[in-house]
């Protein structure tokens, strides 16, 4: 092995060793304040409660949860979320005085759940119940039938009213 290659390997090894040992050489360890850890843990718990509320609402809308159990479970989750928000408010006080009341914290949880809803399709289409869904389906079927021109006599694929030739086989219609 050449002497230059040996020194190159030695220099790279020394650089890597210094980089790895740097935290120990400096003697500084990153310290996180206990309040910051507690705030982070409470915010993570708050997010878990909000996700649980969303899942509970979704399951109730799909009729997976009995109607008599839903209000109890929802109230428990809302209370848990309110307690977490109170703890967060105690750690990081907010300037408005109404934040300490139970009703205000419940409203904050409700608005957070509403803001983070995953199912935006009902909000976009304005569909609220089964009759609206049925009306939407029938109107789309009607519009689709109006566009359909039947089937190609050669290949049997569907063609539109505006087609002059079959888009699959090219036969004149």
CSV table of C-alpha atoms in Angstrom, one decimal:
chain,number,residue,atom,x,y,z
A,1,UNK,CA,0.0,0.0,0.0
A,2,UNK,CA,1.3,3.4,-0.8
A,3,UNK,CA,2.2,5.9,1.8
A,4,UNK,CA,-0.2,8.6,0.4
A,5,UNK,CA,-3.2,6.2,0.5
A,6,UNK,CA,-2.3,5.3,4.0
A,7,UNK,CA,-2.3,9.0,5.1
A,8,UNK,CA,-5.6,9.6,3.2
A,9,UNK,CA,-7.3,6.7,5.0
A,10,UNK,CA,-5.9,7.9,8.3
A,11,UNK,CA,-7.1,11.5,7.7
A,12,UNK,CA,-10.7,10.3,6.8
A,13,UNK,CA,-10.8,8.1,9.9
A,14,UNK,CA,-9.6,11.0,12.1
A,15,UNK,CA,-12.2,13.3,10.6
A,16,UNK,CA,-15.0,10.8,11.1
A,17,UNK,CA,-13.8,10.1,14.7
A,18,UNK,CA,-13.8,13.8,15.5
A,19,UNK,CA,-17.3,14.3,14.0
A,20,UNK,CA,-18.7,11.4,16.1
A,21,UNK,CA,-16.9,12.5,19.3
A,22,UNK,CA,-17.8,16.2,18.9
A,23,UNK,CA,-20.8,16.1,21.4
A,24,UNK,CA,-18.6,14.5,24.0
A,25,UNK,CA,-15.7,16.9,23.5
A,26,UNK,CA,-18.0,19.9,23.8
A,27,UNK,CA,-19.5,18.6,26.9
A,28,UNK,CA,-22.9,20.1,26.1
A,29,UNK,CA,-26.0,18.0,26.0
A,30,UNK,CA,-29.1,19.4,24.5
A,31,UNK,CA,-31.5,19.9,27.4
A,32,UNK,CA,-35.2,20.3,26.8
A,33,UNK,CA,-37.2,22.1,29.4
A,34,UNK,CA,-39.7,19.9,31.3
A,35,UNK,CA,-42.5,22.3,30.4
A,36,UNK,CA,-41.7,21.9,26.7
A,37,UNK,CA,-41.8,18.1,27.0
A,38,UNK,CA,-45.1,18.3,28.9
A,39,UNK,CA,-46.6,20.7,26.4
A,40,UNK,CA,-45.5,18.4,23.5
A,41,UNK,CA,-47.0,15.4,25.2
A,42,UNK,CA,-50.3,17.2,25.9
A,43,UNK,CA,-50.5,18.4,22.3
A,44,UNK,CA,-49.9,14.9,21.1
A,45,UNK,CA,-52.6,13.6,23.4
A,46,UNK,CA,-54.9,16.4,22.2
A,47,UNK,CA,-54.4,15.2,18.6
A,48,UNK,CA,-55.1,11.6,19.6
A,49,UNK,CA,-58.4,12.7,21.2
A,50,UNK,CA,-59.4,14.7,18.1
A,51,UNK,CA,-58.6,11.8,15.9
A,52,UNK,CA,-60.6,9.5,18.2
A,53,UNK,CA,-63.6,11.9,18.0
A,54,UNK,CA,-63.3,11.9,14.2
A,55,UNK,CA,-63.3,8.1,14.1
A,56,UNK,CA,-66.2,8.0,16.5
A,57,UNK,CA,-68.3,10.4,14.4
A,58,UNK,CA,-67.4,8.4,11.2
A,59,UNK,CA,-68.3,5.1,12.8
A,60,UNK,CA,-71.6,6.5,14.1
A,61,UNK,CA,-72.4,7.8,10.6
A,62,UNK,CA,-71.8,4.4,9.2
A,63,UNK,CA,-74.1,2.9,11.9
A,64,UNK,CA,-71.2,0.8,13.4
A,65,UNK,CA,-71.9,2.3,16.9
A,66,UNK,CA,-75.3,2.0,18.5
A,67,UNK,CA,-77.2,5.2,19.0
A,68,UNK,CA,-77.4,4.8,22.7
A,69,UNK,CA,-73.6,4.4,23.1
A,70,UNK,CA,-72.6,7.2,20.9
A,71,UNK,CA,-73.5,10.2,23.2
A,72,UNK,CA,-71.7,8.6,26.2
A,73,UNK,CA,-68.5,7.9,24.3
A,74,UNK,CA,-68.6,11.3,22.7
A,75,UNK,CA,-69.1,13.1,26.0
A,76,UNK,CA,-66.2,11.1,27.5
A,77,UNK,CA,-63.9,12.1,24.7
A,78,UNK,CA,-65.0,15.7,24.9
A,79,UNK,CA,-64.4,15.8,28.6
A,80,UNK,CA,-60.9,14.2,28.1
A,81,UNK,CA,-60.1,16.8,25.4
A,82,UNK,CA,-61.4,19.6,27.7
A,83,UNK,CA,-59.1,18.4,30.5
A,84,UNK,CA,-56.2,18.4,28.1
A,85,UNK,CA,-56.9,21.9,26.9
A,86,UNK,CA,-57.2,23.1,30.5
A,87,UNK,CA,-53.8,21.6,31.2
A,88,UNK,CA,-52.3,23.2,28.1
A,89,UNK,CA,-53.9,26.5,29.1
A,90,UNK,CA,-52.3,26.2,32.5
A,91,UNK,CA,-48.9,25.7,30.9
A,92,UNK,CA,-49.2,28.4,28.3
A,93,UNK,CA,-51.8,30.9,29.3
A,94,UNK,CA,-53.9,32.5,26.6
A,95,UNK,CA,-54.9,36.2,26.7
A,96,UNK,CA,-58.7,35.7,26.5
A,97,UNK,CA,-60.3,34.9,29.9
A,98,UNK,CA,-63.1,32.7,28.5
A,99,UNK,CA,-60.6,29.9,27.7
A,100,UNK,CA,-60.9,28.6,31.2
A,101,UNK,CA,-64.6,27.8,31.1
A,102,UNK,CA,-65.7,24.3,30.3
A,103,UNK,CA,-68.1,25.5,27.6
A,104,UNK,CA,-65.3,27.4,25.8
A,105,UNK,CA,-63.0,24.5,25.9
A,106,UNK,CA,-65.7,22.2,24.6
A,107,UNK,CA,-66.4,24.6,21.8
A,108,UNK,CA,-62.7,24.7,21.0
A,109,UNK,CA,-62.6,21.0,20.7
A,110,UNK,CA,-65.7,20.9,18.5
A,111,UNK,CA,-64.2,23.6,16.2
A,112,UNK,CA,-60.9,21.6,16.0
A,113,UNK,CA,-62.8,18.4,15.1
A,114,UNK,CA,-64.8,20.2,12.5
A,115,UNK,CA,-61.7,21.8,11.0
A,116,UNK,CA,-59.8,18.5,10.8
A,117,UNK,CA,-62.6,16.3,9.3
A,118,UNK,CA,-61.3,14.0,6.7
A,119,UNK,CA,-64.6,13.5,4.9
A,120,UNK,CA,-64.9,16.7,2.9
A,121,UNK,CA,-67.0,15.2,0.1
A,122,UNK,CA,-70.3,16.0,1.9
A,123,UNK,CA,-69.3,19.6,2.3
A,124,UNK,CA,-68.3,19.9,-1.3
A,125,UNK,CA,-71.4,18.4,-2.8
A,126,UNK,CA,-73.8,19.6,-0.2
A,127,UNK,CA,-75.2,16.1,0.2
A,128,UNK,CA,-76.7,15.6,3.6
A,129,UNK,CA,-79.1,12.6,3.6
A,130,UNK,CA,-80.1,9.5,1.5
A,131,UNK,CA,-82.7,11.3,-0.6
A,132,UNK,CA,-80.1,13.8,-1.7
A,133,UNK,CA,-77.7,11.0,-2.6
A,134,UNK,CA,-80.4,9.2,-4.6
A,135,UNK,CA,-81.3,12.3,-6.5
A,136,UNK,CA,-77.7,13.0,-7.3
A,137,UNK,CA,-77.2,9.4,-8.6
A,138,UNK,CA,-80.3,9.5,-10.7
A,139,UNK,CA,-79.4,12.8,-12.3
A,140,UNK,CA,-75.9,11.5,-13.1
A,141,UNK,CA,-77.4,8.3,-14.6
A,142,UNK,CA,-79.8,10.4,-16.7
A,143,UNK,CA,-76.9,12.7,-17.9
A,144,UNK,CA,-74.9,9.6,-18.8
A,145,UNK,CA,-77.7,8.0,-20.7
A,146,UNK,CA,-78.2,11.2,-22.7
A,147,UNK,CA,-74.6,11.1,-23.8
A,148,UNK,CA,-74.6,7.4,-24.7
A,149,UNK,CA,-75.3,6.6,-28.4
A,150,UNK,CA,-75.5,2.9,-28.0
A,151,UNK,CA,-73.0,0.3,-29.1
A,152,UNK,CA,-70.8,-0.2,-32.1
A,153,UNK,CA,-72.3,-2.8,-34.6
A,154,UNK,CA,-68.9,-4.3,-35.3
A,155,UNK,CA,-67.1,-4.6,-31.9
A,156,UNK,CA,-69.9,-4.0,-29.4
A,157,UNK,CA,-68.1,-1.3,-27.4
A,158,UNK,CA,-70.2,1.7,-26.2
A,159,UNK,CA,-70.2,4.9,-28.3
A,160,UNK,CA,-71.4,8.4,-27.6
A,161,UNK,CA,-74.0,10.3,-29.5
A,162,UNK,CA,-71.4,12.7,-30.9
A,163,UNK,CA,-69.1,9.9,-32.2
A,164,UNK,CA,-69.1,9.5,-36.0
A,165,UNK,CA,-66.7,6.6,-35.8
A,166,UNK,CA,-66.2,3.9,-33.2
A,167,UNK,CA,-63.3,4.9,-30.9
A,168,UNK,CA,-62.3,1.2,-30.6
A,169,UNK,CA,-62.5,-0.3,-34.0
A,170,UNK,CA,-62.9,2.8,-36.3
A,171,UNK,CA,-66.1,1.6,-38.0
A,172,UNK,CA,-68.4,4.5,-39.3
A,173,UNK,CA,-71.5,4.8,-37.3
